[in-house]
Amino acid sequence: MLLDRVRQLVEIESPSDDKRAVDRCVEAVAEMAAALGGKVRRHRQRDFGDLLELRFGRVRRRTAKAAGDAGPVMLLGHLDTVWPLGTLRTMPFRVAQGRAWGPGTLDMKAGVAMGLTALEALRATEALEREVVFLLTSEEEVGSPVSREVTERLARSCVAVFVLEPAQGLQGAYKTARKGVGRYTLRVEGVAAHAGVDFEKGHSAIDELAWQIEKVRSFTEPERGLTVNVGVIRGGTRGNVVAAEAEAEIDVRIARAGDAARIERRMRGLRVRDRRCVLEVAGGMNRPPMERSRGTAALFHRAATLAAELGFGLTEAATGGGSDGNFTAALGVPTLDGMGAVGEGAHATHESVVIAELAPRTMLLAAMLGLQ
Ligand SMILES: [Zn+2]
């Protein structure tokens, strides 16, 4: 049943930039959730797939809230993938070597299927003692531009957030810290000239950008977990022309929330060396870091204890990658991430999940949801 759900979801391709495709996946999950007694609410979107808010379990009236009577818990996932339509033709869903393979299996359709199956098990045993808000976003892979506000609003009313992103590595560690992510673009406008005839009249945007890149590289401080990567450069037109334009795309990662202001100040502080060039700095921090708070550590401790009771060991890890859990953690809501599938190759052609890990991880998820 669980593997069948994974297959169903993987076979509905859902690239972030294709609203109609993502909406087909949203529709399928809405039907699955309704069949499990979930209340379905779609947050309609124009430019991206709709956001899906599912509610399960007992809703306690606020007036009846006694001491120790916890609020709802949030399950957080996304339905979009990085894979374009048609990927299934070359990378079909298949089961082999103890794994399920296919686009979006690990990141994170198996995680979504696990969430639904955990809720199904809790319902069948009448063990769901509290409300679960299951939010599925549609554009996580492109930075969650429209869902962030909804994620934050719903998370504020929850006592904990469980994120269904893949666990870390084949040992399947839960993620208790994530780096924050920023994206910047440097654009330089220079003065074009013939490289042979008028060389001295030119002001090369490429030379200027190269100088800025050296500067930006020096912002990396590995000891505090702050890295700056110039991932893309573009510029110029021909070898014999002094370049009039050049630009660079930069990825920034921070481990500490306080470093957002630090890097922002430095990026905005960049000044041209060649005064005839114009430098424009665009972008900013996108996701705050998920720091390992006491609340998150307590959630992990509980999960590790439950895992031991279920018969397996559970470790924790920090990662440089961001997720929607970064947003909820930054609000101060205890957030535990990596509670989805165990596997390899997210965003790569060998993307796959370990089938033997699906059941125990889903049981652990159900146990975490049923508690409190
Ligand atoms: Zn993901």
Tab-separated table of C-alpha atoms and ligand atoms in Angstrom:
chain	number	residue	atom	x	y	z
A	1	MET	CA	0.000	0.000	0.000
A	2	LEU	CA	2.740	2.425	0.980
A	3	LEU	CA	4.907	1.519	-2.003
A	4	ASP	CA	1.828	1.730	-4.184
A	5	ARG	CA	1.240	5.292	-2.988
A	6	VAL	CA	4.854	6.152	-3.753
A	7	ARG	CA	4.428	4.797	-7.281
A	8	GLN	CA	1.167	6.700	-7.811
A	9	LEU	CA	2.739	9.992	-6.774
A	10	VAL	CA	5.982	9.489	-8.705
A	11	GLU	CA	4.013	8.682	-11.844
A	12	ILE	CA	2.302	12.066	-11.686
A	13	GLU	CA	5.188	14.293	-12.724
A	14	SER	CA	5.192	17.666	-11.003
A	15	PRO	CA	7.974	20.113	-11.929
A	16	SER	CA	7.792	23.314	-9.841
A	17	ASP	CA	7.387	25.550	-12.901
A	18	ASP	CA	4.392	23.703	-14.349
A	19	LYS	CA	1.230	24.629	-12.448
A	20	ARG	CA	-1.055	22.215	-14.298
A	21	ALA	CA	1.266	19.297	-13.687
A	22	VAL	CA	1.700	20.086	-9.983
A	23	ASP	CA	-2.069	20.553	-9.626
A	24	ARG	CA	-2.626	17.007	-10.923
A	25	CYS	CA	-0.445	15.772	-8.086
A	26	VAL	CA	-2.277	18.058	-5.632
A	27	GLU	CA	-5.583	16.569	-6.815
A	28	ALA	CA	-4.342	13.010	-6.339
A	29	VAL	CA	-3.113	13.684	-2.802
A	30	ALA	CA	-6.329	15.555	-1.942
A	31	GLU	CA	-8.298	12.449	-2.955
A	32	MET	CA	-6.038	10.153	-0.936
A	33	ALA	CA	-6.372	12.414	2.103
A	34	ALA	CA	-10.158	12.672	1.796
A	35	ALA	CA	-10.377	8.872	1.636
A	36	LEU	CA	-8.498	8.785	4.960
A	37	GLY	CA	-10.969	11.164	6.560
A	38	GLY	CA	-8.808	14.246	6.181
A	39	LYS	CA	-10.298	17.699	5.768
A	40	VAL	CA	-8.999	19.219	2.553
A	41	ARG	CA	-8.384	22.876	1.866
A	42	ARG	CA	-6.703	24.142	-1.297
A	43	HIS	CA	-4.941	27.480	-1.237
A	44	ARG	CA	-5.346	28.497	-4.875
A	45	GLN	CA	-2.324	29.880	-6.670
A	46	ARG	CA	-2.011	31.582	-10.029
A	47	ASP	CA	1.640	31.043	-10.879
A	48	PHE	CA	2.373	27.815	-9.040
A	49	GLY	CA	0.537	24.660	-8.085
A	50	ASP	CA	-2.085	25.064	-5.354
A	51	LEU	CA	-1.012	24.586	-1.746
A	52	LEU	CA	-2.730	21.739	0.044
A	53	GLU	CA	-3.732	22.050	3.690
A	54	LEU	CA	-4.963	18.765	5.163
A	55	ARG	CA	-6.284	18.331	8.681
A	56	PHE	CA	-6.563	15.073	10.527
A	57	GLY	CA	-7.529	13.940	13.983
A	58	ARG	CA	-9.326	15.398	16.883
A	59	VAL	CA	-9.789	19.133	17.025
A	60	ARG	CA	-9.848	20.313	20.594
A	61	ARG	CA	-11.859	23.363	21.398
A	62	ARG	CA	-9.706	26.116	22.692
A	63	THR	CA	-11.865	26.619	25.769
A	64	ALA	CA	-11.329	22.992	26.743
A	65	LYS	CA	-7.586	23.345	26.582
A	66	ALA	CA	-6.242	22.065	29.844
A	67	ALA	CA	-2.706	22.150	31.109
A	68	GLY	CA	-0.580	19.757	29.105
A	69	ASP	CA	-3.189	19.637	26.369
A	70	ALA	CA	-0.939	20.255	23.389
A	71	GLY	CA	-1.874	22.121	20.234
A	72	PRO	CA	-1.746	20.648	16.763
A	73	VAL	CA	1.389	19.284	15.211
A	74	MET	CA	2.393	20.133	11.664
A	75	LEU	CA	3.515	17.732	8.979
A	76	LEU	CA	5.324	19.589	6.237
A	77	GLY	CA	6.135	18.466	2.728
A	78	HIS	CA	6.174	19.525	-0.899
A	79	LEU	CA	4.697	18.013	-4.044
A	80	ASP	CA	6.908	19.658	-6.649
A	81	THR	CA	10.105	18.113	-7.986
A	82	VAL	CA	13.112	19.360	-9.926
A	83	TRP	CA	12.334	16.963	-12.792
A	84	PRO	CA	10.840	18.261	-16.063
A	85	LEU	CA	7.791	16.656	-17.673
A	86	GLY	CA	8.746	13.579	-19.685
A	87	THR	CA	11.525	12.442	-17.313
A	88	LEU	CA	9.548	9.252	-16.659
A	89	ARG	CA	10.238	8.141	-20.221
A	90	THR	CA	13.940	7.731	-19.452
A	91	MET	CA	13.670	7.295	-15.678
A	92	PRO	CA	10.482	5.295	-15.084
A	93	PHE	CA	9.328	4.321	-11.613
A	94	ARG	CA	10.712	0.862	-10.935
A	95	VAL	CA	11.561	-1.459	-8.077
A	96	ALA	CA	14.961	-3.138	-8.193
A	97	GLN	CA	17.818	-3.997	-5.822
A	98	GLY	CA	15.651	-3.341	-2.807
A	99	ARG	CA	14.934	0.207	-3.874
A	100	ALA	CA	12.228	2.222	-5.555
A	101	TRP	CA	13.689	4.394	-8.317
A	102	GLY	CA	12.341	7.341	-10.218
A	103	PRO	CA	12.128	11.141	-10.374
A	104	GLY	CA	11.102	12.600	-7.026
A	105	THR	CA	11.039	9.276	-5.187
A	106	LEU	CA	13.373	10.482	-2.447
A	107	ASP	CA	12.703	14.222	-2.695
A	108	MET	CA	10.039	13.764	-1.624
A	109	LYS	CA	7.123	11.730	-2.849
A	110	ALA	CA	8.001	8.770	-0.652
A	111	GLY	CA	7.936	11.172	2.293
A	112	VAL	CA	4.433	12.343	1.357
A	113	ALA	CA	3.273	8.724	1.009
A	114	MET	CA	4.807	7.956	4.423
A	115	GLY	CA	2.938	10.872	5.987
A	116	LEU	CA	-0.391	9.666	4.575
A	117	THR	CA	0.296	6.078	5.608
A	118	ALA	CA	1.267	7.084	9.154
A	119	LEU	CA	-2.016	8.998	9.446
A	120	GLU	CA	-3.908	6.018	8.045
A	121	ALA	CA	-2.356	3.719	10.659
A	122	LEU	CA	-3.185	6.140	13.477
A	123	ARG	CA	-6.754	6.419	12.248
A	124	ALA	CA	-7.166	2.649	12.010
A	125	THR	CA	-6.005	2.231	15.611
A	126	GLU	CA	-7.819	5.349	16.845
A	127	ALA	CA	-4.501	6.507	18.196
A	128	LEU	CA	-4.536	10.033	16.825
A	129	GLU	CA	-5.101	12.016	19.970
A	130	ARG	CA	-4.501	15.439	18.554
A	131	GLU	CA	-4.889	17.462	15.429
A	132	VAL	CA	-2.360	17.124	12.621
A	133	VAL	CA	-2.027	19.913	10.068
A	134	PHE	CA	-0.442	18.418	6.959
A	135	LEU	CA	0.737	21.160	4.610
A	136	LEU	CA	2.019	20.363	1.136
A	137	THR	CA	3.661	23.163	-0.771
A	138	SER	CA	4.053	23.330	-4.549
A	139	GLU	CA	7.200	25.384	-5.145
A	140	GLU	CA	9.722	24.386	-2.486
A	141	GLU	CA	12.353	23.530	-5.079
A	142	VAL	CA	12.348	27.107	-6.336
A	143	GLY	CA	12.563	28.723	-2.889
A	144	SER	CA	8.909	28.684	-1.717
A	145	PRO	CA	8.036	32.186	-3.008
A	146	VAL	CA	4.271	31.915	-2.428
A	147	SER	CA	3.959	29.226	0.248
A	148	ARG	CA	6.276	30.721	2.838
A	149	GLU	CA	3.596	32.989	4.260
A	150	VAL	CA	1.080	30.110	4.554
A	151	THR	CA	3.690	27.782	6.065
A	152	GLU	CA	4.603	30.384	8.677
A	153	ARG	CA	0.991	31.245	9.505
A	154	LEU	CA	-0.013	27.614	10.050
A	155	ALA	CA	3.191	26.743	11.916
A	156	ARG	CA	2.618	29.517	14.453
A	157	SER	CA	-0.384	27.644	15.870
A	158	CYS	CA	1.487	24.334	16.103
A	159	VAL	CA	3.572	22.896	18.941
A	160	ALA	CA	5.986	21.098	16.623
A	161	VAL	CA	6.786	20.707	12.941
A	162	PHE	CA	7.818	17.396	11.366
A	163	VAL	CA	9.375	17.808	7.923
A	164	LEU	CA	9.115	14.939	5.441
A	165	GLU	CA	12.287	15.753	3.534
A	166	PRO	CA	14.644	12.794	3.048
A	167	ALA	CA	16.772	11.644	5.953
A	168	GLN	CA	20.519	12.310	5.740
A	169	GLY	CA	22.622	9.679	4.005
A	170	LEU	CA	22.040	5.948	3.894
A	171	GLN	CA	22.243	5.785	7.689
A	172	GLY	CA	19.114	7.951	7.599
A	173	ALA	CA	19.895	10.611	10.189
A	174	TYR	CA	17.199	13.071	11.159
A	175	LYS	CA	18.160	16.672	10.472
A	176	THR	CA	18.321	18.971	13.462
A	177	ALA	CA	20.124	21.882	11.809
A	178	ARG	CA	20.115	23.345	8.336
A	179	LYS	CA	21.991	26.222	6.848
A	180	GLY	CA	20.213	29.339	5.689
A	181	VAL	CA	20.339	30.121	1.984
A	182	GLY	CA	20.781	33.366	0.102
A	183	ARG	CA	20.968	34.165	-3.591
A	184	TYR	CA	22.591	37.216	-5.057
A	185	THR	CA	23.235	38.422	-8.581
A	186	LEU	CA	26.041	40.843	-9.438
A	187	ARG	CA	25.514	42.734	-12.682
A	188	VAL	CA	28.214	44.900	-14.204
A	189	GLU	CA	27.718	47.326	-17.027
A	190	GLY	CA	30.915	48.474	-18.691
A	191	VAL	CA	31.799	50.318	-21.879
A	192	ALA	CA	32.210	48.308	-25.087
A	193	ALA	CA	35.057	48.960	-27.513
A	194	HIS	CA	36.979	47.265	-30.318
A	195	ALA	CA	39.664	45.203	-28.626
A	196	GLY	CA	42.184	46.089	-31.353
A	197	VAL	CA	41.320	49.598	-32.498
A	198	ASP	CA	39.947	51.265	-29.347
A	199	PHE	CA	41.135	49.074	-26.516
A	200	GLU	CA	41.862	51.975	-24.161
A	201	LYS	CA	38.362	53.425	-24.640
A	202	GLY	CA	36.769	50.260	-23.326
A	203	HIS	CA	35.872	49.519	-19.726
A	204	SER	CA	35.510	45.782	-19.438
A	205	ALA	CA	32.540	44.510	-17.482
A	206	ILE	CA	34.307	41.149	-17.335
A	207	ASP	CA	37.481	42.553	-15.776
A	208	GLU	CA	35.380	44.421	-13.244
A	209	LEU	CA	33.275	41.343	-12.463
A	210	ALA	CA	36.415	39.216	-12.070
A	211	TRP	CA	37.676	41.681	-9.483
A	212	GLN	CA	34.314	41.631	-7.661
A	213	ILE	CA	34.318	37.826	-7.680
A	214	GLU	CA	37.696	37.775	-5.931
A	215	LYS	CA	36.259	40.136	-3.347
A	216	VAL	CA	33.108	38.049	-2.844
A	217	ARG	CA	35.157	34.868	-2.468
A	218	SER	CA	36.899	36.414	0.499
A	219	PHE	CA	33.537	36.610	2.337
A	220	THR	CA	33.635	32.852	2.959
A	221	GLU	CA	34.315	32.026	6.621
A	222	PRO	CA	34.332	28.229	6.880
A	223	GLU	CA	34.850	28.246	10.648
A	224	ARG	CA	31.439	29.878	11.166
A	225	GLY	CA	29.734	27.840	8.466
A	226	LEU	CA	29.442	30.785	6.111
A	227	THR	CA	30.146	29.998	2.466
A	228	VAL	CA	29.867	32.058	-0.701
A	229	ASN	CA	29.800	30.228	-4.023
A	230	VAL	CA	29.912	31.962	-7.399
A	231	GLY	CA	28.006	29.327	-9.331
A	232	VAL	CA	27.335	30.996	-12.679
A	233	ILE	CA	29.084	33.690	-14.686
A	234	ARG	CA	27.928	35.213	-17.921
A	235	GLY	CA	29.192	38.091	-19.994
A	236	GLY	CA	30.702	39.472	-23.125
A	237	THR	CA	29.786	38.962	-26.749
A	238	ARG	CA	32.948	38.195	-28.762
A	239	GLY	CA	36.638	37.699	-28.201
A	240	ASN	CA	37.555	40.943	-29.967
A	241	VAL	CA	35.121	43.158	-28.044
A	242	VAL	CA	35.766	44.735	-24.649
A	243	ALA	CA	32.748	43.403	-22.751
A	244	ALA	CA	29.903	45.798	-21.996
A	245	GLU	CA	28.046	43.392	-19.722
A	246	ALA	CA	28.763	40.596	-17.278
A	247	GLU	CA	26.965	38.994	-14.382
A	248	ALA	CA	27.448	36.382	-11.713
A	249	GLU	CA	24.983	34.277	-9.702
A	250	ILE	CA	26.020	33.670	-6.132
A	251	ASP	CA	24.811	31.195	-3.509
A	252	VAL	CA	25.341	32.082	0.152
A	253	ARG	CA	24.971	29.643	3.061
A	254	ILE	CA	24.904	30.624	6.717
A	255	ALA	CA	24.760	28.490	9.847
A	256	ARG	CA	23.897	31.331	12.236
A	257	ALA	CA	20.879	33.586	11.925
A	258	GLY	CA	22.975	36.591	12.867
A	259	ASP	CA	25.150	36.154	9.800
A	260	ALA	CA	22.308	37.166	7.478
A	261	ALA	CA	22.907	40.831	8.312
A	262	ARG	CA	26.672	40.345	8.139
A	263	ILE	CA	26.647	38.979	4.592
A	264	GLU	CA	23.944	41.394	3.445
A	265	ARG	CA	26.086	44.316	4.628
A	266	ARG	CA	29.125	43.013	2.796
A	267	MET	CA	27.309	42.296	-0.454
A	268	ARG	CA	25.641	45.713	-0.433
A	269	GLY	CA	28.973	47.275	0.415
A	270	LEU	CA	30.614	46.184	-2.839
A	271	ARG	CA	31.888	49.132	-4.858
A	272	VAL	CA	33.205	49.296	-8.428
A	273	ARG	CA	36.949	49.457	-8.944
A	274	ASP	CA	36.641	50.910	-12.461
A	275	ARG	CA	34.514	54.011	-11.969
A	276	ARG	CA	33.270	53.863	-15.566
A	277	CYS	CA	31.540	50.603	-14.776
A	278	VAL	CA	28.213	50.321	-13.002
A	279	LEU	CA	27.675	47.551	-10.462
A	280	GLU	CA	24.258	46.356	-9.382
A	281	VAL	CA	23.765	43.943	-6.484
A	282	ALA	CA	20.408	42.135	-6.474
A	283	GLY	CA	18.926	39.387	-4.329
A	284	GLY	CA	19.246	38.603	-0.647
A	285	MET	CA	18.792	35.903	1.943
A	286	ASN	CA	15.971	33.510	1.074
A	287	ARG	CA	15.810	31.008	3.937
A	288	PRO	CA	16.989	31.680	7.485
A	289	PRO	CA	19.096	28.907	9.024
A	290	MET	CA	17.425	26.207	11.089
A	291	GLU	CA	19.502	26.325	14.240
A	292	ARG	CA	19.507	23.386	16.624
A	293	SER	CA	17.208	24.791	19.295
A	294	ARG	CA	16.423	23.098	22.609
A	295	GLY	CA	12.950	22.298	21.316
A	296	THR	CA	14.365	20.595	18.237
A	297	ALA	CA	16.892	18.672	20.325
A	298	ALA	CA	14.069	17.480	22.603
A	299	LEU	CA	12.058	16.282	19.602
A	300	PHE	CA	15.081	14.401	18.307
A	301	HIS	CA	15.680	12.828	21.695
A	302	ARG	CA	12.091	11.580	21.773
A	303	ALA	CA	12.405	10.213	18.222
A	304	ALA	CA	15.648	8.400	19.039
A	305	THR	CA	14.042	6.812	22.107
A	306	LEU	CA	11.043	5.650	20.074
A	307	ALA	CA	13.312	4.354	17.297
A	308	ALA	CA	15.210	2.273	19.850
A	309	GLU	CA	11.891	0.818	21.054
A	310	LEU	CA	11.051	-0.005	17.443
A	311	GLY	CA	14.410	-1.723	17.142
A	312	PHE	CA	16.645	0.624	15.208
A	313	GLY	CA	19.200	3.304	15.922
A	314	LEU	CA	18.606	6.902	14.921
A	315	THR	CA	21.270	9.576	14.578
A	316	GLU	CA	21.024	13.295	13.929
A	317	ALA	CA	22.875	15.458	11.436
A	318	ALA	CA	23.282	19.027	10.257
A	319	THR	CA	23.090	19.838	6.559
A	320	GLY	CA	23.940	22.729	4.281
A	321	GLY	CA	20.723	22.332	2.295
A	322	GLY	CA	17.610	24.334	3.082
A	323	SER	CA	13.958	23.255	3.325
A	324	ASP	CA	10.625	24.737	4.375
A	325	GLY	CA	11.622	23.636	7.878
A	326	ASN	CA	14.041	26.574	7.927
A	327	PHE	CA	11.041	28.935	8.020
A	328	THR	CA	9.230	27.183	10.858
A	329	ALA	CA	12.390	26.729	12.944
A	330	ALA	CA	13.206	30.418	12.565
A	331	LEU	CA	9.800	31.231	14.114
A	332	GLY	CA	10.896	29.324	17.206
A	333	VAL	CA	8.568	26.352	16.604
A	334	PRO	CA	10.495	23.132	17.415
A	335	THR	CA	11.181	21.563	14.017
A	336	LEU	CA	12.515	18.110	13.216
A	337	ASP	CA	13.537	17.500	9.618
A	338	GLY	CA	14.565	14.507	7.528
A	339	MET	CA	11.602	12.431	8.731
A	340	GLY	CA	10.886	11.167	5.212
A	341	ALA	CA	12.505	8.406	3.205
A	342	VAL	CA	16.022	7.014	3.355
A	343	GLY	CA	17.819	6.841	0.037
A	344	GLU	CA	20.273	8.405	-2.351
A	345	GLY	CA	20.516	10.671	-5.334
A	346	ALA	CA	18.023	13.489	-4.720
A	347	HIS	CA	17.959	15.678	-7.875
A	348	ALA	CA	20.153	13.084	-9.647
A	349	THR	CA	19.455	10.259	-12.087
A	350	HIS	CA	20.111	7.593	-9.448
A	351	GLU	CA	17.405	9.019	-7.168
A	352	SER	CA	16.013	6.115	-5.126
A	353	VAL	CA	14.599	5.116	-1.749
A	354	VAL	CA	15.492	2.072	0.337
A	355	ILE	CA	12.304	0.007	0.551
A	356	ALA	CA	13.249	-1.801	3.782
A	357	GLU	CA	13.429	1.582	5.554
A	358	LEU	CA	9.939	2.710	4.523
A	359	ALA	CA	7.959	0.708	7.103
A	360	PRO	CA	10.090	1.351	10.220
A	361	ARG	CA	10.419	5.050	9.388
A	362	THR	CA	6.682	5.326	8.839
A	363	MET	CA	6.056	3.597	12.190
A	364	LEU	CA	8.390	6.066	13.862
A	365	LEU	CA	6.575	8.943	12.200
A	366	ALA	CA	3.222	7.563	13.364
A	367	ALA	CA	4.551	7.148	16.892
A	368	MET	CA	5.788	10.755	16.909
A	369	LEU	CA	2.444	12.007	15.595
A	370	GLY	CA	0.391	9.954	18.015
A	371	LEU	CA	2.270	11.147	21.068
A	372	GLN	CA	1.805	14.028	23.468
B	1	ZN	ZN	12.646	18.400	-0.933
